[in-house]
């Protein structure tokens, strides 16, 4: 006899994987026609693949945002527009089968994994999105055109997937701000949600590029998160902007194989550097090369007003 008892140990079915615009339209329409509940939403998570638990945390959050019977779409696309000359486009890690297997366990319904000719059917687009001033400082200064390429592909993927909500990691703080400004300035009908950075047990921010690090470089890379924590403690103690940057810089400069591109304390709404007498919310950002691998990280800090002893000392110095 055949045992028809449901097997509770059987793996959940994986997400539907599509690669063309027509397949994507059909998959999106099928969900719409299935009669979702009024509170259900479509949530999208945009990735370049080589997924790690930081990405999976975005998908878990997307599942919450979409609702139990909402639709969670994950895009996997290594976007050539956001890679500059000499960057790692060709060697960027790719593992679609492994990515889909991971997504099966975190609530993804649909994976859109197009090739460049699907996203850019006419080749490099003539019309692109400009990140404006946000794209000219920090990451924009070290990677000219990078954020323009990010915003261009994000806008295209938003148009193709038509989500109610789009989720981005806070590790790419400048990117998140640029996407939010684009959505606001261009009146895009999407809610942009930032999700906190996922870290390894030792504090290193999760990144697909961590796979490039040797064991020694992996140890050196911890200087980024340690510098952010050190600067955050100075901010909380009311020691001021200069002390925040000096402490963080000292930790970075003491680490072997770490070459800093920038370390900045910025306004979280504009990414402009805060003045020396700033107090209140700020964002401490770092980008550095560890060996040949470029990493970024950031931490929100609250710069407390100077303590009375510090303030008195500063006044005496001025006198």
mmCIF file of C-alpha atoms in Angstrom:
data_model
loop_
_atom_site.group_PDB
_atom_site.id
_atom_site.type_symbol
_atom_site.label_atom_id
_atom_site.label_comp_id
_atom_site.label_asym_id
_atom_site.label_seq_id
_atom_site.Cartn_x
_atom_site.Cartn_y
_atom_site.Cartn_z
ATOM 1 C CA UNK A 1 0.000 0.000 0.000
ATOM 2 C CA UNK A 2 1.049 3.571 -0.647
ATOM 3 C CA UNK A 3 1.476 5.756 2.410
ATOM 4 C CA UNK A 4 -0.345 9.010 1.607
ATOM 5 C CA UNK A 5 0.551 10.625 4.922
ATOM 6 C CA UNK A 6 2.088 14.061 4.249
ATOM 7 C CA UNK A 7 5.843 14.120 4.741
ATOM 8 C CA UNK A 8 6.520 17.012 7.127
ATOM 9 C CA UNK A 9 10.244 16.592 6.568
ATOM 10 C CA UNK A 10 10.083 17.217 2.825
ATOM 11 C CA UNK A 11 11.835 20.441 1.774
ATOM 12 C CA UNK A 12 9.662 23.413 0.888
ATOM 13 C CA UNK A 13 9.356 23.986 -2.850
ATOM 14 C CA UNK A 14 11.902 26.428 -4.167
ATOM 15 C CA UNK A 15 11.148 29.750 -5.841
ATOM 16 C CA UNK A 16 10.195 29.983 -9.494
ATOM 17 C CA UNK A 17 13.222 31.090 -11.521
ATOM 18 C CA UNK A 18 12.766 33.208 -14.648
ATOM 19 C CA UNK A 19 15.286 34.952 -16.879
ATOM 20 C CA UNK A 20 13.330 36.820 -19.563
ATOM 21 C CA UNK A 21 10.977 39.771 -19.485
ATOM 22 C CA UNK A 22 8.101 37.662 -20.795
ATOM 23 C CA UNK A 23 8.600 34.988 -18.130
ATOM 24 C CA UNK A 24 8.756 37.687 -15.472
ATOM 25 C CA UNK A 25 5.509 39.311 -16.683
ATOM 26 C CA UNK A 26 3.759 35.939 -16.659
ATOM 27 C CA UNK A 27 4.952 35.120 -13.136
ATOM 28 C CA UNK A 28 3.930 38.510 -11.784
ATOM 29 C CA UNK A 29 0.537 38.316 -13.491
ATOM 30 C CA UNK A 30 -0.095 34.807 -12.154
ATOM 31 C CA UNK A 31 0.236 36.075 -8.588
ATOM 32 C CA UNK A 32 -1.979 39.079 -9.284
ATOM 33 C CA UNK A 33 -4.669 36.862 -10.800
ATOM 34 C CA UNK A 34 -4.518 34.440 -7.871
ATOM 35 C CA UNK A 35 -6.459 36.923 -5.786
ATOM 36 C CA UNK A 36 -4.074 38.110 -3.067
ATOM 37 C CA UNK A 37 -5.525 39.501 0.135
ATOM 38 C CA UNK A 38 -5.990 43.301 0.239
ATOM 39 C CA UNK A 39 -3.160 43.594 2.763
ATOM 40 C CA UNK A 40 -0.732 41.508 0.702
ATOM 41 C CA UNK A 41 2.106 43.299 -1.036
ATOM 42 C CA UNK A 42 4.829 42.539 -3.528
ATOM 43 C CA UNK A 43 8.314 43.009 -2.038
ATOM 44 C CA UNK A 44 11.542 43.003 -4.027
ATOM 45 C CA UNK A 45 15.137 42.423 -2.953
ATOM 46 C CA UNK A 46 17.782 43.326 -5.542
ATOM 47 C CA UNK A 47 21.090 41.435 -5.405
ATOM 48 C CA UNK A 48 24.100 40.602 -7.541
ATOM 49 C CA UNK A 49 24.065 37.010 -6.336
ATOM 50 C CA UNK A 50 26.772 35.186 -4.352
ATOM 51 C CA UNK A 51 24.265 35.320 -1.536
ATOM 52 C CA UNK A 52 25.196 35.270 2.138
ATOM 53 C CA UNK A 53 23.137 35.628 5.295
ATOM 54 C CA UNK A 54 23.060 39.396 4.914
ATOM 55 C CA UNK A 55 21.099 38.961 1.689
ATOM 56 C CA UNK A 56 18.933 36.273 3.252
ATOM 57 C CA UNK A 57 18.054 38.640 6.089
ATOM 58 C CA UNK A 58 16.732 41.079 3.486
ATOM 59 C CA UNK A 59 14.547 38.315 2.047
ATOM 60 C CA UNK A 60 13.271 37.322 5.489
ATOM 61 C CA UNK A 61 12.310 40.942 6.100
ATOM 62 C CA UNK A 62 10.715 41.088 2.644
ATOM 63 C CA UNK A 63 8.566 38.101 3.595
ATOM 64 C CA UNK A 64 7.340 40.041 6.632
ATOM 65 C CA UNK A 65 6.673 43.153 4.565
ATOM 66 C CA UNK A 66 4.815 41.221 1.871
ATOM 67 C CA UNK A 67 2.520 39.298 4.200
ATOM 68 C CA UNK A 68 1.960 35.527 4.402
ATOM 69 C CA UNK A 69 0.451 35.300 0.939
ATOM 70 C CA UNK A 70 2.222 38.299 -0.574
ATOM 71 C CA UNK A 71 4.867 37.912 -3.248
ATOM 72 C CA UNK A 72 8.611 38.119 -2.583
ATOM 73 C CA UNK A 73 10.742 38.710 -5.667
ATOM 74 C CA UNK A 74 14.535 38.469 -5.623
ATOM 75 C CA UNK A 75 16.527 39.788 -8.561
ATOM 76 C CA UNK A 76 20.003 38.385 -9.250
ATOM 77 C CA UNK A 77 21.924 40.481 -11.749
ATOM 78 C CA UNK A 78 25.581 41.500 -11.867
ATOM 79 C CA UNK A 79 25.121 45.004 -13.230
ATOM 80 C CA UNK A 80 27.966 46.076 -15.533
ATOM 81 C CA UNK A 81 27.032 49.758 -15.260
ATOM 82 C CA UNK A 82 28.183 49.989 -11.643
ATOM 83 C CA UNK A 83 31.660 48.545 -12.237
ATOM 84 C CA UNK A 84 34.445 50.917 -13.202
ATOM 85 C CA UNK A 85 37.624 50.278 -15.145
ATOM 86 C CA UNK A 86 39.826 47.729 -13.383
ATOM 87 C CA UNK A 87 37.069 46.586 -11.010
ATOM 88 C CA UNK A 88 36.011 42.986 -10.501
ATOM 89 C CA UNK A 89 33.117 42.555 -12.971
ATOM 90 C CA UNK A 90 34.481 39.425 -14.628
ATOM 91 C CA UNK A 91 35.648 37.723 -11.439
ATOM 92 C CA UNK A 92 32.632 38.718 -9.347
ATOM 93 C CA UNK A 93 31.391 35.442 -7.780
ATOM 94 C CA UNK A 94 28.389 33.830 -9.462
ATOM 95 C CA UNK A 95 26.481 30.755 -8.240
ATOM 96 C CA UNK A 96 22.855 30.875 -9.359
ATOM 97 C CA UNK A 97 22.050 27.275 -8.369
ATOM 98 C CA UNK A 98 23.497 27.789 -4.906
ATOM 99 C CA UNK A 99 21.672 31.118 -4.531
ATOM 100 C CA UNK A 100 18.310 29.589 -5.460
ATOM 101 C CA UNK A 101 18.854 26.754 -2.972
ATOM 102 C CA UNK A 102 19.454 29.302 -0.208
ATOM 103 C CA UNK A 103 16.400 31.340 -1.197
ATOM 104 C CA UNK A 104 14.156 28.283 -0.926
ATOM 105 C CA UNK A 105 14.482 28.397 2.846
ATOM 106 C CA UNK A 106 13.721 32.070 3.485
ATOM 107 C CA UNK A 107 10.439 32.723 1.743
ATOM 108 C CA UNK A 108 11.347 33.837 -1.785
ATOM 109 C CA UNK A 109 8.592 33.164 -4.322
ATOM 110 C CA UNK A 110 10.203 34.333 -7.541
ATOM 111 C CA UNK A 111 13.785 34.825 -8.740
ATOM 112 C CA UNK A 112 14.464 37.045 -11.745
ATOM 113 C CA UNK A 113 17.966 36.247 -13.035
ATOM 114 C CA UNK A 114 18.383 38.032 -16.360
ATOM 115 C CA UNK A 115 21.468 38.386 -18.538
ATOM 116 C CA UNK A 116 22.748 41.864 -19.484
ATOM 117 C CA UNK A 117 21.083 41.719 -22.910
ATOM 118 C CA UNK A 118 17.698 41.253 -21.189
ATOM 119 C CA UNK A 119 18.154 44.236 -18.886
ATOM 120 C CA UNK A 120 19.855 46.369 -21.548
ATOM 121 C CA UNK A 121 18.426 45.075 -24.851
ATOM 122 C CA UNK A 122 19.956 47.947 -26.835
ATOM 123 C CA UNK A 123 23.355 47.743 -25.192
ATOM 124 C CA UNK A 124 24.593 50.448 -22.848
ATOM 125 C CA UNK A 125 21.633 52.754 -22.191
ATOM 126 C CA UNK A 126 21.835 56.225 -23.670
ATOM 127 C CA UNK A 127 19.630 57.695 -20.933
ATOM 128 C CA UNK A 128 20.767 57.033 -17.367
ATOM 129 C CA UNK A 129 19.787 58.180 -13.903
ATOM 130 C CA UNK A 130 22.102 60.694 -12.247
ATOM 131 C CA UNK A 131 22.725 60.485 -8.509
ATOM 132 C CA UNK A 132 23.543 64.198 -8.502
ATOM 133 C CA UNK A 133 25.556 65.507 -5.570
ATOM 134 C CA UNK A 134 25.110 62.214 -3.678
ATOM 135 C CA UNK A 135 27.009 60.483 -6.463
ATOM 136 C CA UNK A 136 29.962 62.894 -6.418
ATOM 137 C CA UNK A 137 31.261 62.428 -2.869
ATOM 138 C CA UNK A 138 32.772 59.480 -0.954
ATOM 139 C CA UNK A 139 31.881 56.405 -3.041
ATOM 140 C CA UNK A 140 31.132 58.677 -5.974
ATOM 141 C CA UNK A 141 34.544 60.322 -5.745
ATOM 142 C CA UNK A 142 36.419 57.006 -5.611
ATOM 143 C CA UNK A 143 34.141 55.198 -8.066
ATOM 144 C CA UNK A 144 32.970 57.799 -10.605
ATOM 145 C CA UNK A 145 29.628 56.875 -12.161
ATOM 146 C CA UNK A 146 29.075 53.971 -9.755
ATOM 147 C CA UNK A 147 25.917 55.316 -8.134
ATOM 148 C CA UNK A 148 24.553 56.459 -11.506
ATOM 149 C CA UNK A 149 24.864 52.835 -12.638
ATOM 150 C CA UNK A 150 23.203 51.595 -9.449
ATOM 151 C CA UNK A 151 20.260 53.968 -9.757
ATOM 152 C CA UNK A 152 19.802 53.207 -13.442
ATOM 153 C CA UNK A 153 19.488 49.460 -12.860
ATOM 154 C CA UNK A 154 17.394 49.915 -9.709
ATOM 155 C CA UNK A 155 14.922 52.072 -11.617
ATOM 156 C CA UNK A 156 14.752 49.527 -14.446
ATOM 157 C CA UNK A 157 14.207 46.622 -12.044
ATOM 158 C CA UNK A 158 11.532 48.584 -10.173
ATOM 159 C CA UNK A 159 9.753 49.185 -13.472
ATOM 160 C CA UNK A 160 10.008 45.516 -14.416
ATOM 161 C CA UNK A 161 8.932 44.041 -11.072
ATOM 162 C CA UNK A 162 6.450 46.758 -9.953
ATOM 163 C CA UNK A 163 6.828 46.156 -6.193
ATOM 164 C CA UNK A 164 5.024 47.873 -3.347
ATOM 165 C CA UNK A 165 8.164 47.782 -1.224
ATOM 166 C CA UNK A 166 11.875 47.431 -2.015
ATOM 167 C CA UNK A 167 14.440 46.424 0.610
ATOM 168 C CA UNK A 168 18.113 47.436 0.708
ATOM 169 C CA UNK A 169 20.868 46.795 3.224
ATOM 170 C CA UNK A 170 22.120 49.630 5.392
ATOM 171 C CA UNK A 171 25.733 48.522 4.833
ATOM 172 C CA UNK A 172 25.616 50.362 1.498
ATOM 173 C CA UNK A 173 24.491 53.536 3.261
ATOM 174 C CA UNK A 174 25.187 55.958 0.416
ATOM 175 C CA UNK A 175 23.413 53.671 -2.045
ATOM 176 C CA UNK A 176 20.382 53.437 0.240
ATOM 177 C CA UNK A 177 20.213 57.227 0.546
ATOM 178 C CA UNK A 178 20.519 57.616 -3.237
ATOM 179 C CA UNK A 179 17.701 55.123 -3.878
ATOM 180 C CA UNK A 180 15.477 56.865 -1.334
ATOM 181 C CA UNK A 181 16.137 60.245 -2.942
ATOM 182 C CA UNK A 182 15.425 58.842 -6.401
ATOM 183 C CA UNK A 183 12.125 57.361 -5.209
ATOM 184 C CA UNK A 184 11.163 60.676 -3.617
ATOM 185 C CA UNK A 185 12.412 63.029 -6.324
ATOM 186 C CA UNK A 186 10.973 60.986 -9.211
ATOM 187 C CA UNK A 187 7.689 60.128 -7.426
ATOM 188 C CA UNK A 188 8.190 56.371 -7.671
ATOM 189 C CA UNK A 189 5.261 54.426 -6.160
ATOM 190 C CA UNK A 190 7.421 52.245 -3.921
ATOM 191 C CA UNK A 191 8.342 52.189 -0.248
ATOM 192 C CA UNK A 192 12.099 51.911 0.284
ATOM 193 C CA UNK A 193 13.043 50.032 3.460
ATOM 194 C CA UNK A 194 16.551 49.868 4.924
ATOM 195 C CA UNK A 195 17.571 46.698 6.777
ATOM 196 C CA UNK A 196 20.383 46.699 9.387
ATOM 197 C CA UNK A 197 23.792 45.329 8.431
ATOM 198 C CA UNK A 198 24.296 41.648 9.118
ATOM 199 C CA UNK A 199 27.675 40.847 10.678
ATOM 200 C CA UNK A 200 29.849 37.829 11.319
ATOM 201 C CA UNK A 201 30.326 36.828 14.955
ATOM 202 C CA UNK A 202 33.581 38.808 15.087
ATOM 203 C CA UNK A 203 31.953 41.972 13.752
ATOM 204 C CA UNK A 204 32.980 41.900 10.082
ATOM 205 C CA UNK A 205 30.151 43.140 7.877
ATOM 206 C CA UNK A 206 28.928 40.369 5.580
ATOM 207 C CA UNK A 207 29.868 40.918 1.950
ATOM 208 C CA UNK A 208 30.235 38.745 -1.130
ATOM 209 C CA UNK A 209 33.733 40.225 -1.484
ATOM 210 C CA UNK A 210 34.828 38.703 1.833
ATOM 211 C CA UNK A 211 35.432 35.509 -0.137
ATOM 212 C CA UNK A 212 38.432 37.190 -1.786
ATOM 213 C CA UNK A 213 40.243 37.701 1.561
ATOM 214 C CA UNK A 214 43.100 35.463 2.657
ATOM 215 C CA UNK A 215 43.143 34.337 6.280
ATOM 216 C CA UNK A 216 45.562 37.125 7.214
ATOM 217 C CA UNK A 217 43.567 39.712 5.292
ATOM 218 C CA UNK A 218 40.373 38.484 6.950
ATOM 219 C CA UNK A 219 41.930 39.296 10.331
ATOM 220 C CA UNK A 220 43.084 42.719 9.114
ATOM 221 C CA UNK A 221 39.611 43.480 7.776
ATOM 222 C CA UNK A 222 38.249 43.457 11.325
ATOM 223 C CA UNK A 223 39.863 46.891 11.695
ATOM 224 C CA UNK A 224 36.926 48.419 9.808
ATOM 225 C CA UNK A 225 34.255 47.395 12.298
ATOM 226 C CA UNK A 226 36.624 47.995 15.224
ATOM 227 C CA UNK A 227 37.302 51.522 14.007
ATOM 228 C CA UNK A 228 33.591 52.229 13.746
ATOM 229 C CA UNK A 229 32.990 50.956 17.261
ATOM 230 C CA UNK A 230 35.879 53.009 18.608
ATOM 231 C CA UNK A 231 34.621 56.145 16.928
ATOM 232 C CA UNK A 232 31.107 55.463 18.206
ATOM 233 C CA UNK A 233 32.371 55.276 21.785
ATOM 234 C CA UNK A 234 34.113 58.646 21.389
ATOM 235 C CA UNK A 235 30.887 60.137 20.028
ATOM 236 C CA UNK A 236 28.814 58.780 22.904
ATOM 237 C CA UNK A 237 31.316 60.203 25.393
ATOM 238 C CA UNK A 238 30.902 63.694 23.942
ATOM 239 C CA UNK A 239 34.505 64.004 22.784
ATOM 240 C CA UNK A 240 33.544 65.637 19.502
ATOM 241 C CA UNK A 241 33.934 65.084 15.785
ATOM 242 C CA UNK A 242 37.733 65.374 15.707
ATOM 243 C CA UNK A 243 38.145 62.737 18.428
ATOM 244 C CA UNK A 244 35.708 60.397 16.683
ATOM 245 C CA UNK A 245 37.699 60.541 13.465
ATOM 246 C CA UNK A 246 41.088 60.420 15.187
ATOM 247 C CA UNK A 247 40.232 57.287 17.150
ATOM 248 C CA UNK A 248 38.767 55.491 14.144
ATOM 249 C CA UNK A 249 41.682 56.537 11.949
ATOM 250 C CA UNK A 250 44.218 55.319 14.492
ATOM 251 C CA UNK A 251 42.685 51.839 14.538
ATOM 252 C CA UNK A 252 42.645 51.634 10.756
ATOM 253 C CA UNK A 253 46.207 52.892 10.345
ATOM 254 C CA UNK A 254 47.493 50.328 12.841
ATOM 255 C CA UNK A 255 46.103 47.375 10.877
ATOM 256 C CA UNK A 256 48.365 45.649 8.340
ATOM 257 C CA UNK A 257 47.269 45.445 4.681
ATOM 258 C CA UNK A 258 44.560 48.114 5.180
ATOM 259 C CA UNK A 259 44.657 51.158 2.887
ATOM 260 C CA UNK A 260 41.892 53.658 3.602
ATOM 261 C CA UNK A 261 40.017 55.307 0.729
ATOM 262 C CA UNK A 262 37.983 57.481 3.046
ATOM 263 C CA UNK A 263 36.817 57.817 6.628
ATOM 264 C CA UNK A 264 34.081 60.376 7.168
ATOM 265 C CA UNK A 265 31.472 61.471 9.671
ATOM 266 C CA UNK A 266 28.478 62.639 7.683
ATOM 267 C CA UNK A 267 24.929 63.871 7.874
ATOM 268 C CA UNK A 268 22.797 60.713 7.382
ATOM 269 C CA UNK A 269 20.326 62.636 5.217
ATOM 270 C CA UNK A 270 22.826 64.176 2.792
ATOM 271 C CA UNK A 271 26.189 62.332 3.219
ATOM 272 C CA UNK A 272 27.818 65.751 3.556
ATOM 273 C CA UNK A 273 30.546 65.855 6.203
ATOM 274 C CA UNK A 274 29.348 67.331 9.498
ATOM 275 C CA UNK A 275 31.034 70.453 10.958
ATOM 276 C CA UNK A 276 33.569 70.194 13.762
ATOM 277 C CA UNK A 277 31.052 71.370 16.386
ATOM 278 C CA UNK A 278 28.289 68.957 15.306
ATOM 279 C CA UNK A 279 26.229 67.148 17.914
ATOM 280 C CA UNK A 280 23.426 64.648 17.370
ATOM 281 C CA UNK A 281 22.876 61.983 14.737
ATOM 282 C CA UNK A 282 25.628 61.232 12.253
ATOM 283 C CA UNK A 283 26.928 58.346 10.181
ATOM 284 C CA UNK A 284 30.517 57.150 10.407
ATOM 285 C CA UNK A 285 31.559 55.724 7.027
ATOM 286 C CA UNK A 286 34.681 53.878 5.953
ATOM 287 C CA UNK A 287 35.951 52.402 2.701
ATOM 288 C CA UNK A 288 39.284 50.619 2.546
ATOM 289 C CA UNK A 289 41.268 48.128 0.550
ATOM 290 C CA UNK A 290 42.398 45.056 2.437
ATOM 291 C CA UNK A 291 45.011 43.527 0.190
ATOM 292 C CA UNK A 292 43.336 43.796 -3.204
ATOM 293 C CA UNK A 293 39.761 43.644 -1.866
ATOM 294 C CA UNK A 294 37.760 46.817 -1.376
ATOM 295 C CA UNK A 295 35.342 46.815 1.580
ATOM 296 C CA UNK A 296 32.897 49.357 2.977
ATOM 297 C CA UNK A 297 31.156 49.652 6.327
ATOM 298 C CA UNK A 298 29.347 52.216 8.430
ATOM 299 C CA UNK A 299 27.788 52.817 11.812
ATOM 300 C CA UNK A 300 25.177 55.293 13.029
ATOM 301 C CA UNK A 301 26.523 57.392 15.898
ATOM 302 C CA UNK A 302 25.067 60.007 18.221
ATOM 303 C CA UNK A 303 27.606 62.721 18.959
ATOM 304 C CA UNK A 304 26.844 63.772 22.517
ATOM 305 C CA UNK A 305 27.418 67.357 23.685
ATOM 306 C CA UNK A 306 30.811 67.842 25.369
ATOM 307 C CA UNK A 307 31.032 67.011 29.058
ATOM 308 C CA UNK A 308 31.490 69.970 31.395
ATOM 309 C CA UNK A 309 35.191 69.212 31.933
ATOM 310 C CA UNK A 310 35.757 68.938 28.187
ATOM 311 C CA UNK A 311 33.852 72.132 27.511
ATOM 312 C CA UNK A 312 35.846 73.987 30.175
ATOM 313 C CA UNK A 313 39.081 72.702 28.723
ATOM 314 C CA UNK A 314 38.098 73.832 25.251
ATOM 315 C CA UNK A 315 37.177 77.270 26.573
ATOM 316 C CA UNK A 316 40.516 77.551 28.399
ATOM 317 C CA UNK A 317 42.330 76.572 25.223
ATOM 318 C CA UNK A 318 40.534 79.292 23.294
ATOM 319 C CA UNK A 319 41.433 81.849 25.995
#
